[in-house]
PDB file of C-alpha atoms in Angstrom:
ATOM      1  CA  MET A 669      18.666  -8.963  -9.871  1.00 38.00           C
ATOM      2  CA  ASN A 670      19.536 -11.550  -7.229  1.00 39.00           C
ATOM      3  CA  LYS A 671      16.487 -13.264  -5.861  1.00 43.00           C
ATOM      4  CA  LEU A 672      16.364 -13.419  -2.067  1.00 44.00           C
ATOM      5  CA  ARG A 673      14.893 -16.117   0.113  1.00 49.00           C
ATOM      6  CA  SER A 674      11.953 -15.164   2.298  1.00 48.00           C
ATOM      7  CA  GLY A 675      13.202 -13.549   5.471  1.00 49.00           C
ATOM      8  CA  GLN A 676      16.462 -12.333   3.967  1.00 48.00           C
ATOM      9  CA  ARG A 677      16.862  -8.544   4.060  1.00 47.00           C
ATOM     10  CA  VAL A 678      18.698  -6.276   1.672  1.00 44.00           C
ATOM     11  CA  ALA A 679      21.399  -4.129   3.298  1.00 48.00           C
ATOM     12  CA  ARG A 680      20.352  -0.968   1.457  1.00 51.00           C
ATOM     13  CA  PRO A 681      17.209  -1.735  -0.490  1.00 61.00           C
ATOM     14  CA  GLU A 682      16.624   0.230  -3.633  1.00 85.00           C
ATOM     15  CA  SER A 683      12.923  -0.587  -3.550  1.00 90.00           C
ATOM     16  CA  LEU A 684      10.429   0.123  -0.792  1.00 90.00           C
ATOM     17  CA  LEU A 685       6.925  -1.330  -0.848  1.00 91.00           C
ATOM     18  CA  PHE A 686       4.153   0.073   1.339  1.00 92.00           C
ATOM     19  CA  LEU A 687       1.398  -2.490   1.901  1.00 91.00           C
ATOM     20  CA  LEU A 688      -1.805  -0.851   3.161  1.00 91.00           C
ATOM     21  CA  GLU A 689      -3.869  -2.728   5.763  1.00 87.00           C
ATOM     22  CA  PRO A 690      -3.352  -6.338   4.705  1.00 84.00           C
ATOM     23  CA  VAL A 691      -6.062  -8.398   6.322  1.00 76.00           C
ATOM     24  CA  TYR A 692      -6.078 -11.979   5.086  1.00 73.00           C
ATOM     25  CA  HIS A 693      -3.238 -12.220   2.598  1.00 72.00           C
ATOM     26  CA  GLY A 694      -0.596 -10.036   4.219  1.00 80.00           C
ATOM     27  CA  ALA A 695       2.032 -12.717   4.754  1.00 84.00           C
ATOM     28  CA  PRO A 696       2.221 -13.833   1.088  1.00 87.00           C
ATOM     29  CA  TYR A 697       2.365 -10.180  -0.071  1.00 87.00           C
ATOM     30  CA  VAL A 698       5.206  -9.470   2.354  1.00 88.00           C
ATOM     31  CA  ARG A 699       7.130 -12.597   1.388  1.00 88.00           C
ATOM     32  CA  THR A 700       6.745 -11.838  -2.307  1.00 89.00           C
ATOM     33  CA  GLY A 701       7.990  -8.286  -1.796  1.00 89.00           C
ATOM     34  CA  LEU A 702      10.993  -9.599   0.130  1.00 88.00           C
ATOM     35  CA  ASP A 703      11.645 -12.228  -2.544  1.00 90.00           C
ATOM     36  CA  LEU A 704      11.739  -9.413  -5.112  1.00 89.00           C
ATOM     37  CA  GLY A 705      14.351  -7.570  -3.051  1.00 88.00           C
ATOM     38  CA  CYS A 706      12.051  -4.911  -1.618  1.00 89.00           C
ATOM     39  CA  GLU A 707      11.984  -3.561   1.879  1.00 88.00           C
ATOM     40  CA  VAL A 708       8.347  -4.011   2.966  1.00 90.00           C
ATOM     41  CA  VAL A 709       6.498  -1.662   5.297  1.00 90.00           C
ATOM     42  CA  VAL A 710       3.029  -2.744   6.432  1.00 89.00           C
ATOM     43  CA  VAL A 711       0.790   0.263   7.103  1.00 89.00           C
ATOM     44  CA  ARG A 712      -2.162  -0.388   9.376  1.00 84.00           C
ATOM     45  CA  ARG A 713      -4.483   1.340  11.811  1.00 82.00           C
ATOM     46  CA  ARG A 714      -3.517   1.717  15.443  1.00 77.00           C
ATOM     47  CA  ARG A 715      -6.848   0.578  16.822  1.00 72.00           C
ATOM     48  CA  GLY A 716      -8.263  -2.878  16.303  1.00 60.00           C
ATOM     49  CA  PRO A 717      -6.735  -6.324  16.448  1.00 59.00           C
ATOM     50  CA  PRO A 718      -3.206  -6.668  15.096  1.00 61.00           C
ATOM     51  CA  ASN A 719      -2.790  -8.295  11.715  1.00 61.00           C
ATOM     52  CA  PRO A 720      -0.368 -11.190  11.527  1.00 59.00           C
ATOM     53  CA  GLU A 721       2.642 -10.082   9.517  1.00 62.00           C
ATOM     54  CA  PRO A 722       5.973 -11.790   9.066  1.00 63.00           C
ATOM     55  CA  ARG A 723       8.663 -10.407  11.348  1.00 69.00           C
ATOM     56  CA  GLU A 724      10.702  -9.280   8.345  1.00 73.00           C
ATOM     57  CA  ALA A 725       8.192  -6.515   7.634  1.00 80.00           C
ATOM     58  CA  GLU A 726       8.315  -3.197   9.380  1.00 82.00           C
ATOM     59  CA  THR A 727       4.958  -1.971  10.699  1.00 82.00           C
ATOM     60  CA  LEU A 728       3.928   1.669  10.404  1.00 82.00           C
ATOM     61  CA  LEU A 729       0.872   2.599  12.460  1.00 82.00           C
ATOM     62  CA  VAL A 730      -1.527   5.375  11.487  1.00 86.00           C
ATOM     63  CA  LYS A 731      -4.535   6.645  13.390  1.00 85.00           C
ATOM     64  CA  GLU A 732      -6.986   6.514  10.482  1.00 86.00           C
ATOM     65  CA  ILE A 733      -6.066   4.263   7.565  1.00 85.00           C
ATOM     66  CA  GLU A 734      -9.114   5.555   5.627  1.00 86.00           C
ATOM     67  CA  ASP A 735      -7.636   9.088   5.610  1.00 87.00           C
ATOM     68  CA  SER A 736      -5.376   9.254   2.554  1.00 89.00           C
ATOM     69  CA  THR A 737      -3.852  12.533   3.798  1.00 91.00           C
ATOM     70  CA  GLU A 738      -2.730  10.936   7.067  1.00 90.00           C
ATOM     71  CA  VAL A 739      -1.401   7.867   5.247  1.00 91.00           C
ATOM     72  CA  HIS A 740       0.468  10.103   2.789  1.00 91.00           C
ATOM     73  CA  ARG A 741       2.093  12.058   5.629  1.00 90.00           C
ATOM     74  CA  ALA A 742       3.198   8.870   7.391  1.00 90.00           C
ATOM     75  CA  LEU A 743       4.639   7.391   4.191  1.00 90.00           C
ATOM     76  CA  HIS A 744       6.372  10.665   3.322  1.00 89.00           C
ATOM     77  CA  ARG A 745       8.038  10.780   6.756  1.00 88.00           C
ATOM     78  CA  ARG A 746       9.150   7.157   6.341  1.00 88.00           C
ATOM     79  CA  LEU A 747      10.576   7.869   2.885  1.00 85.00           C
ATOM     80  CA  GLN A 748      12.675  10.741   4.206  1.00 84.00           C
ATOM     81  CA  ALA A 749      14.577   8.230   6.360  1.00 81.00           C
ATOM     82  CA  THR A 750      15.750   5.975   3.496  1.00 79.00           C
ATOM     83  CA  ARG A 751      15.223   7.704   0.153  1.00 80.00           C
ATOM     84  CA  PRO A 752      14.903   4.521  -1.945  1.00 84.00           C
ATOM     85  CA  ARG A 753      15.123   4.694  -5.740  1.00 84.00           C
ATOM     86  CA  ARG A 754      11.805   2.912  -6.280  1.00 89.00           C
ATOM     87  CA  VAL A 755       8.648   3.092  -4.184  1.00 91.00           C
ATOM     88  CA  GLY A 756       5.336   1.289  -4.499  1.00 92.00           C
ATOM     89  CA  VAL A 757       2.008   1.528  -2.705  1.00 94.00           C
ATOM     90  CA  LEU A 758      -0.087  -1.641  -2.715  1.00 92.00           C
ATOM     91  CA  PRO A 759      -3.570  -2.112  -1.241  1.00 92.00           C
ATOM     92  CA  GLY A 760      -3.677  -5.070   1.115  1.00 88.00           C
ATOM     93  CA  ASN A 761      -7.406  -5.581   0.597  1.00 87.00           C
ATOM     94  CA  GLU A 762     -10.186  -4.392  -1.680  1.00 87.00           C
ATOM     95  CA  TRP A 763     -11.349  -1.428   0.417  1.00 87.00           C
ATOM     96  CA  MET A 764      -7.811   0.018   0.425  1.00 91.00           C
ATOM     97  CA  VAL A 765      -7.775   0.314  -3.396  1.00 93.00           C
ATOM     98  CA  PRO A 766      -9.015   3.960  -3.433  1.00 93.00           C
ATOM     99  CA  ILE A 767      -6.671   4.937  -0.567  1.00 93.00           C
ATOM    100  CA  ALA A 768      -3.649   3.345  -2.290  1.00 94.00           C
ATOM    101  CA  ALA A 769      -4.557   5.113  -5.545  1.00 95.00           C
ATOM    102  CA  ALA A 770      -4.963   8.500  -3.827  1.00 94.00           C
ATOM    103  CA  VAL A 771      -1.679   8.135  -1.919  1.00 94.00           C
ATOM    104  CA  ALA A 772       0.263   6.972  -4.999  1.00 94.00           C
ATOM    105  CA  ASN A 773      -1.201   9.851  -7.012  1.00 95.00           C
ATOM    106  CA  ARG A 774      -0.286  12.384  -4.330  1.00 93.00           C
ATOM    107  CA  MET A 775       3.261  10.980  -4.146  1.00 92.00           C
ATOM    108  CA  GLN A 776       3.482  11.071  -7.967  1.00 93.00           C
ATOM    109  CA  LEU A 777       3.978   7.306  -8.158  1.00 92.00           C
ATOM    110  CA  PRO A 778       2.623   5.001 -10.855  1.00 92.00           C
ATOM    111  CA  GLY A 779      -0.760   3.552 -10.013  1.00 91.00           C
ATOM    112  CA  ASN A 780      -4.432   3.546 -10.771  1.00 92.00           C
ATOM    113  CA  PRO A 781      -6.023   6.972 -11.181  1.00 94.00           C
ATOM    114  CA  PRO A 782      -8.000   7.775  -8.006  1.00 94.00           C
ATOM    115  CA  GLY A 783     -11.249   8.215  -9.959  1.00 90.00           C
ATOM    116  CA  ALA A 784     -10.852   4.793 -11.580  1.00 91.00           C
ATOM    117  CA  ALA A 785     -10.151   3.217  -8.192  1.00 93.00           C
ATOM    118  CA  LEU A 786     -13.283   4.799  -6.736  1.00 89.00           C
ATOM    119  CA  ALA A 787     -15.350   3.648  -9.714  1.00 90.00           C
ATOM    120  CA  ALA A 788     -14.035   0.104  -9.290  1.00 88.00           C
ATOM    121  CA  ARG A 789     -15.358   0.061  -5.713  1.00 88.00           C
ATOM    122  CA  ASP A 790     -18.832   1.471  -6.421  1.00 87.00           C
ATOM    123  CA  LYS A 791     -21.222   0.106  -9.053  1.00 88.00           C
ATOM    124  CA  LEU A 792     -23.019   3.404  -9.624  1.00 91.00           C
ATOM    125  CA  ASN A 793     -19.746   5.288 -10.143  1.00 87.00           C
ATOM    126  CA  MET A 794     -18.519   2.488 -12.407  1.00 88.00           C
ATOM    127  CA  ARG A 795     -21.667   2.637 -14.543  1.00 91.00           C
ATOM    128  CA  LEU A 796     -21.406   6.429 -14.785  1.00 91.00           C
ATOM    129  CA  ALA A 797     -17.760   6.156 -15.843  1.00 88.00           C
ATOM    130  CA  PHE A 798     -18.692   3.551 -18.472  1.00 90.00           C
ATOM    131  CA  HIS A 799     -21.540   5.770 -19.718  1.00 93.00           C
ATOM    132  CA  HIS A 800     -19.249   8.814 -20.056  1.00 91.00           C
ATOM    133  CA  ALA A 801     -16.677   6.675 -21.898  1.00 91.00           C
ATOM    134  CA  GLY A 802     -19.337   5.355 -24.293  1.00 94.00           C
ATOM    135  CA  VAL A 803     -19.098   1.785 -23.005  1.00 92.00           C
ATOM    136  CA  PRO A 804     -22.471   0.020 -22.996  1.00 89.00           C
ATOM    137  CA  CYS A 805     -23.460  -1.568 -19.710  1.00 77.00           C
TER     138      CYS A 805
END
């Protein structure tokens, strides 16, 4: 695979990366995706202050980023336009981990199981999951 410089776009990218609500580290995530030859689409909420993203990234706005069904619909519509061979969903911050897992699961993409993502974000759920798996905590 030819490595691209940041800011260089692929004519017909085979890989599409959806980055959900990057807050602090959005620019490095976008640049890394571009360097790997991906087309990068930043998904963020309509309301609230805009997040700084590099101009090379497309921005897809959704009304409620916490609603995995709405995010899934928006991503599905976007995928219909390009039909890339590979697709990834990446959380842009820690509270997007369960949403990214639910969306990836619904789209039948590789990713963390939604239950594991929820457990990782909540200590009680994590302890219950460990208990059921026989892991002492």
